[in-house]
Amino acid sequence: MGLLDRITFQKQTAEPPESIDVQPDHAIRIVWPGGRETTITSWALRDFCPCASCVEEGTGKKLLDSSTIPADIHPLEINPVGAYAIQIQWSDGHNTGLYAWPTLRQACGLS
């Protein structure tokens, strides 16, 4: 039996956003299915990065020191990852976080 035989994959439950736009002030505006809109600052979304260098994988403990995020942080690129996430190239050089739809919803204060 291989490793993948022992892993249970959870079904993706969150629907993808209808649109994601960077605003002139660098905030990120997201329109969700059904027309609900949320806006999150670039700083807050960068601070929410779920990657292994920002969050300890085993415990979920935050490793990123929020005080190291530049106040003027902004996305240089936002790229889709399959049909389940986006990856952001940040102006501070960070680009390893994958924001799956449930993670993005959580960052925006949605359940």
Coordinates of C-alpha atoms in Angstrom, one line a residue:
M1 CA 0.0 0.0 0.0
G2 CA 1.4 3.4 -1.0
L3 CA 1.2 6.7 0.8
L4 CA -1.6 8.0 -1.5
D5 CA -3.7 4.9 -0.6
R6 CA -3.6 6.0 3.1
I7 CA -4.5 9.7 2.5
T8 CA -8.2 10.7 2.5
F9 CA -8.8 13.7 0.2
Q10 CA -11.5 16.1 1.1
K11 CA -13.9 17.3 -1.6
Q12 CA -13.5 20.9 -2.4
T13 CA -16.6 22.6 -1.0
A14 CA -16.1 26.3 -1.8
E15 CA -17.1 27.6 -5.2
P16 CA -14.5 29.8 -7.0
P17 CA -15.0 33.6 -7.0
E18 CA -16.6 35.2 -9.9
S19 CA -13.9 37.9 -10.1
I20 CA -10.8 39.0 -8.2
D21 CA -9.6 42.6 -8.8
V22 CA -6.8 44.7 -7.4
Q23 CA -8.1 48.1 -6.5
P24 CA -6.1 51.4 -6.9
D25 CA -5.3 51.4 -3.2
H26 CA -4.0 47.8 -3.7
A27 CA -6.9 46.2 -1.7
I28 CA -8.2 43.0 -3.3
R29 CA -11.9 43.0 -4.2
I30 CA -13.5 39.6 -4.6
V31 CA -17.0 38.9 -6.0
W32 CA -18.3 35.5 -4.8
P33 CA -21.0 33.4 -6.4
G34 CA -24.4 35.1 -5.8
G35 CA -22.9 38.6 -6.0
R36 CA -21.5 38.9 -2.5
E37 CA -18.5 41.2 -2.5
T38 CA -15.6 41.3 -0.1
T39 CA -12.5 43.5 0.0
I40 CA -9.4 42.7 1.9
T41 CA -6.2 44.8 2.2
S42 CA -3.1 43.4 0.6
W43 CA -1.4 43.5 3.9
A44 CA -4.1 41.4 5.6
L45 CA -4.1 38.8 2.8
R46 CA -0.2 38.6 2.8
D47 CA -0.4 38.2 6.6
F48 CA -2.9 35.3 6.1
C49 CA -0.5 33.4 3.8
P50 CA -1.0 29.6 4.4
C51 CA 2.4 28.4 3.0
A52 CA 4.8 26.2 4.9
S53 CA 7.2 29.1 5.5
C54 CA 4.5 31.2 7.0
V55 CA 2.6 28.5 8.9
E56 CA 4.1 25.4 10.6
E57 CA 2.5 22.5 8.7
G58 CA 2.3 20.1 11.7
T59 CA 0.8 22.4 14.3
G60 CA -0.7 25.3 12.3
K61 CA 1.4 27.7 14.3
K62 CA 2.0 31.0 12.6
L63 CA 5.7 31.5 11.7
L64 CA 5.4 34.7 9.8
D65 CA 6.3 37.8 11.9
S66 CA 3.6 40.3 10.8
S67 CA 5.9 43.2 11.6
T68 CA 8.1 42.1 8.7
I69 CA 5.4 42.7 6.1
P70 CA 5.9 46.1 4.4
A71 CA 3.0 48.5 4.9
D72 CA 2.9 49.1 1.1
I73 CA 2.8 45.4 0.2
H74 CA 0.8 44.7 -3.0
P75 CA 0.3 41.9 -5.5
L76 CA 2.4 42.0 -8.6
E77 CA 0.6 39.1 -10.2
I78 CA -2.4 36.9 -9.2
N79 CA -2.5 33.6 -11.0
P80 CA -5.0 30.8 -11.0
V81 CA -3.9 27.4 -9.8
G82 CA -6.1 24.8 -11.3
A83 CA -9.7 25.3 -10.5
Y84 CA -9.1 25.5 -6.7
A85 CA -6.8 28.4 -5.8
I86 CA -4.8 31.5 -6.6
Q87 CA -1.1 32.1 -6.2
I88 CA 0.0 35.7 -5.6
Q89 CA 3.4 37.2 -6.4
W90 CA 3.8 39.8 -3.7
S91 CA 5.9 42.9 -3.9
D92 CA 8.1 41.7 -1.0
G93 CA 9.2 38.7 -3.2
H94 CA 7.0 36.1 -1.5
N95 CA 5.1 33.8 -3.8
T96 CA 4.7 30.4 -2.3
G97 CA 1.3 30.7 -0.8
L98 CA -1.7 29.0 -2.5
Y99 CA -4.9 30.6 -1.4
A100 CA -7.5 27.8 -2.0
W101 CA -11.1 29.0 -2.2
P102 CA -11.9 28.0 1.5
T103 CA -8.7 29.8 2.7
L104 CA -9.5 32.9 0.7
R105 CA -13.1 32.9 2.1
Q106 CA -11.7 32.6 5.6
A107 CA -9.2 35.4 5.0
C108 CA -12.2 37.6 4.0
G109 CA -14.1 36.7 7.1
L110 CA -16.6 34.4 5.4
S111 CA -17.3 30.9 6.5

